[in-house]
Amino acid sequence: MKKRVFSGIQPTGNIHIGNYLGAIRNWVASQDEFDNIFCIVDLHAITVPQDPKMLHTKIRELAGLLLACGIDMEKSVLFVQSHVKEHAELAWILNCYIPMGWMQRMTQFKEKSAKQKEQVSVGLFDYPALMAADILLYDTDVVPVGADQKQHIELTRDVAERMNSMYGDVFKVPEPFIPKVGARIMSLKEPTKKMSKSDEHADASIHLLDEPDAIRKKIARATTDSLREIRFDENRPGVNNLLVIYQLFTNKSQEEIEAHFEGKGYADLKRELSEVVIEGLAPVQQRYAEITRDPAFIENLLKENADKVRPIAERTVSRVKEKIGLG
Ligand code: AMP
Ligand code: TRP
C-alpha cells in the first residue's frame, strides 16, 4: 500500500513561482511514490473577502494550472473542497477540541489579520481547524507544503493526538514534508518577505502565466544589494533569492552556479535567470492553453474527482461521530 499524500492550495490571486517551486513541483515529482489527493481549497478562500464571479473563475483556472504543471489524473485526484461537505462538518467537530490558546499562537492569522484590520472574520481565525479537517479526513500520511504551513500541520497533529488519547484511534497522525530548498521563495521587491499571492506590489511575484517580457521586467527590477559577488548567502536575501530560483529551475548545484557566475555582475545574473524562468514556465503555459480550450473538460473532471474521494471522507466522519457519541 502506498502512503497517502494530501495537500491544498487556495484559488485566490495568481499562482506564483513560490507556489510552484515550494509546493506544486514537489507534488508532481512524487506522484508515483504516493497515493495523492490534491484539493482546491475554496472554503479557505472565503476566510477573506472574495468576488463571487472571480472566485468561481479562479477555481477553474487553478485546476487547469495544476494539470498544466503535471498533476496527472492517472496518479492523483484533484478536487474542489466545497464539493465534499464533510470538510466543513469535520472542521466543526475539530473546533470543539482545539483550545483557543492553540489558535491564538498561529502566526499566519496574526499576519493576515494585521493586514485586514477591521472586518477580520471568525473563519480566518478558525482557518487551521478547516485545514486540519482536510488532512485528517483522508487518513493522510504526508502533507507536502511550503515552510509557511508548518505550524498549521503541527496543530493538525496536536488535535489528532488529543482526540486519539481521549477516544482511542480516531485519526492517523500526519507528517509534514517541507523541501530543503525552495520552501520559502521571497518577494522580488522585499526579499525579507515571502512571495505572496496577496502582495499588492505588481513586481513582487512572477506568476505562472506571465509573458516573457513581464518576467524580464520583474527580474530586472528585483531588489539586490550594493555588493558585487554572486554567492548563496542568506544574509543577502535579494541575491540569495534570485540564486535559489535559478538553482531550482536549472537543477544545478550551488557550487556549479557560483562558479558559473564568478566574475559576472548582477545584470548577467538577472538576464540569465530571466531566460531560465521563461524556459521553465513555457511548457506549463503551453499545456495550460491546450487544457483550457474545452471548459467542460475541467468541469467534469472536478465533479468526477470529488465523487472519487467523497466515500473516504464519509467513512472518516462516521467513524469520528461514533467515537465521540454523536447522532
Ligand atoms: P497558498 O498560496 O497559501 O495557497 O499556498 C499554496 C502552497 O504554496 C502551500 O504549500 C504553501 O506553503 C506554498 N507557498 C506559498 N507561498 C510560498 C513561497 N513564497 N515559497 C514557497 N512556498 C510557498
Ligand atoms: N493553508 C494552505 C495554504 O495556504 C492551503 C491548505 C488548505 C492546505 N488545506 C490544506 C495545505 C491541507 C495542505 C493540506 O497554503
PDB file of N, CA and C and ligand atoms in Angstrom, residues 6-10 41 44 108 127 131 134-135 143 145 148-149 152, ligand 2:
ATOM      1  N   PHE A   6      -1.685  14.300   0.992  1.00  0.00           N
ATOM      2  CA  PHE A   6      -2.766  15.277   0.785  1.00  0.00           C
ATOM      3  C   PHE A   6      -2.153  16.667   0.833  1.00  0.00           C
ATOM      4  N   SER A   7      -2.553  17.527  -0.117  1.00  0.00           N
ATOM      5  CA  SER A   7      -2.170  18.926   0.022  1.00  0.00           C
ATOM      6  C   SER A   7      -3.241  19.816  -0.592  1.00  0.00           C
ATOM      7  N   GLY A   8      -3.203  21.081  -0.224  1.00  0.00           N
ATOM      8  CA  GLY A   8      -4.228  22.012  -0.683  1.00  0.00           C
ATOM      9  C   GLY A   8      -3.622  23.314  -1.152  1.00  0.00           C
ATOM     10  N   ILE A   9      -4.383  24.009  -1.973  1.00  0.00           N
ATOM     11  CA  ILE A   9      -3.937  25.325  -2.458  1.00  0.00           C
ATOM     12  C   ILE A   9      -5.169  26.207  -2.665  1.00  0.00           C
ATOM     13  N   GLN A  10      -5.022  27.474  -2.314  1.00  0.00           N
ATOM     14  CA  GLN A  10      -6.176  28.376  -2.385  1.00  0.00           C
ATOM     15  C   GLN A  10      -6.369  28.955  -3.788  1.00  0.00           C
ATOM     16  N   VAL A  41      -8.792  24.646  -2.277  1.00  0.00           N
ATOM     17  CA  VAL A  41      -9.489  24.912  -1.009  1.00  0.00           C
ATOM     18  C   VAL A  41     -10.284  26.225  -1.072  1.00  0.00           C
ATOM     19  N   HIS A  44     -11.405  27.765   2.257  1.00  0.00           N
ATOM     20  CA  HIS A  44     -10.371  28.599   2.873  1.00  0.00           C
ATOM     21  C   HIS A  44     -10.333  29.982   2.224  1.00  0.00           C
ATOM     22  N   GLN A 108       0.278  32.903  11.032  1.00  0.00           N
ATOM     23  CA  GLN A 108      -0.355  33.342   9.785  1.00  0.00           C
ATOM     24  C   GLN A 108      -1.596  34.189  10.067  1.00  0.00           C
ATOM     25  N   TYR A 127      -9.323  29.151  10.432  1.00  0.00           N
ATOM     26  CA  TYR A 127      -8.740  28.546   9.229  1.00  0.00           C
ATOM     27  C   TYR A 127      -7.979  27.241   9.503  1.00  0.00           C
ATOM     28  N   MET A 131      -8.249  23.346   7.863  1.00  0.00           N
ATOM     29  CA  MET A 131      -7.083  22.701   7.245  1.00  0.00           C
ATOM     30  C   MET A 131      -6.799  21.344   7.907  1.00  0.00           C
ATOM     31  N   ASP A 134      -9.256  18.921   6.480  1.00  0.00           N
ATOM     32  CA  ASP A 134      -8.860  18.473   5.130  1.00  0.00           C
ATOM     33  C   ASP A 134      -7.920  17.286   5.228  1.00  0.00           C
ATOM     34  N   ILE A 135      -6.925  17.451   6.072  1.00  0.00           N
ATOM     35  CA  ILE A 135      -5.846  16.464   6.157  1.00  0.00           C
ATOM     36  C   ILE A 135      -6.333  15.176   6.825  1.00  0.00           C
ATOM     37  N   VAL A 143       2.048  15.485   4.254  1.00  0.00           N
ATOM     38  CA  VAL A 143       1.483  16.734   3.745  1.00  0.00           C
ATOM     39  C   VAL A 143       2.620  17.602   3.184  1.00  0.00           C
ATOM     40  N   VAL A 145       4.148  20.786   1.757  1.00  0.00           N
ATOM     41  CA  VAL A 145       3.788  22.213   1.751  1.00  0.00           C
ATOM     42  C   VAL A 145       5.051  23.066   1.838  1.00  0.00           C
ATOM     43  N   ASP A 148       5.701  27.983   5.273  1.00  0.00           N
ATOM     44  CA  ASP A 148       4.695  28.797   5.976  1.00  0.00           C
ATOM     45  C   ASP A 148       3.568  27.968   6.587  1.00  0.00           C
ATOM     46  N   GLN A 149       3.418  26.717   6.159  1.00  0.00           N
ATOM     47  CA  GLN A 149       2.299  25.903   6.649  1.00  0.00           C
ATOM     48  C   GLN A 149       2.676  24.950   7.779  1.00  0.00           C
ATOM     49  N   HIS A 152       0.601  25.075  10.980  1.00  0.00           N
ATOM     50  CA  HIS A 152      -0.756  24.533  10.829  1.00  0.00           C
ATOM     51  C   HIS A 152      -0.751  23.008  10.875  1.00  0.00           C
TER      52      HIS A 152
HETATM   53  N1  TRP B   2      -3.390  26.611   4.143  1.00  0.00           N
HETATM   54  C1  TRP B   2      -2.736  26.164   2.953  1.00  0.00           C
HETATM   55  C2  TRP B   2      -2.046  27.367   2.290  1.00  0.00           C
HETATM   56  O1  TRP B   2      -2.484  28.477   2.378  1.00  0.00           O
HETATM   57  C3  TRP B   2      -3.687  25.542   1.988  1.00  0.00           C
HETATM   58  C4  TRP B   2      -4.305  24.309   2.553  1.00  0.00           C
HETATM   59  C5  TRP B   2      -5.590  24.142   2.961  1.00  0.00           C
HETATM   60  C6  TRP B   2      -3.661  23.060   2.762  1.00  0.00           C
HETATM   61  N2  TRP B   2      -5.810  22.879   3.397  1.00  0.00           N
HETATM   62  C7  TRP B   2      -4.645  22.201   3.309  1.00  0.00           C
HETATM   63  C8  TRP B   2      -2.360  22.605   2.572  1.00  0.00           C
HETATM   64  C9  TRP B   2      -4.336  20.886   3.649  1.00  0.00           C
HETATM   65  C10 TRP B   2      -2.065  21.280   2.919  1.00  0.00           C
HETATM   66  C11 TRP B   2      -3.041  20.427   3.464  1.00  0.00           C
HETATM   67  O2  TRP B   2      -1.073  27.180   1.636  1.00  0.00           O
END
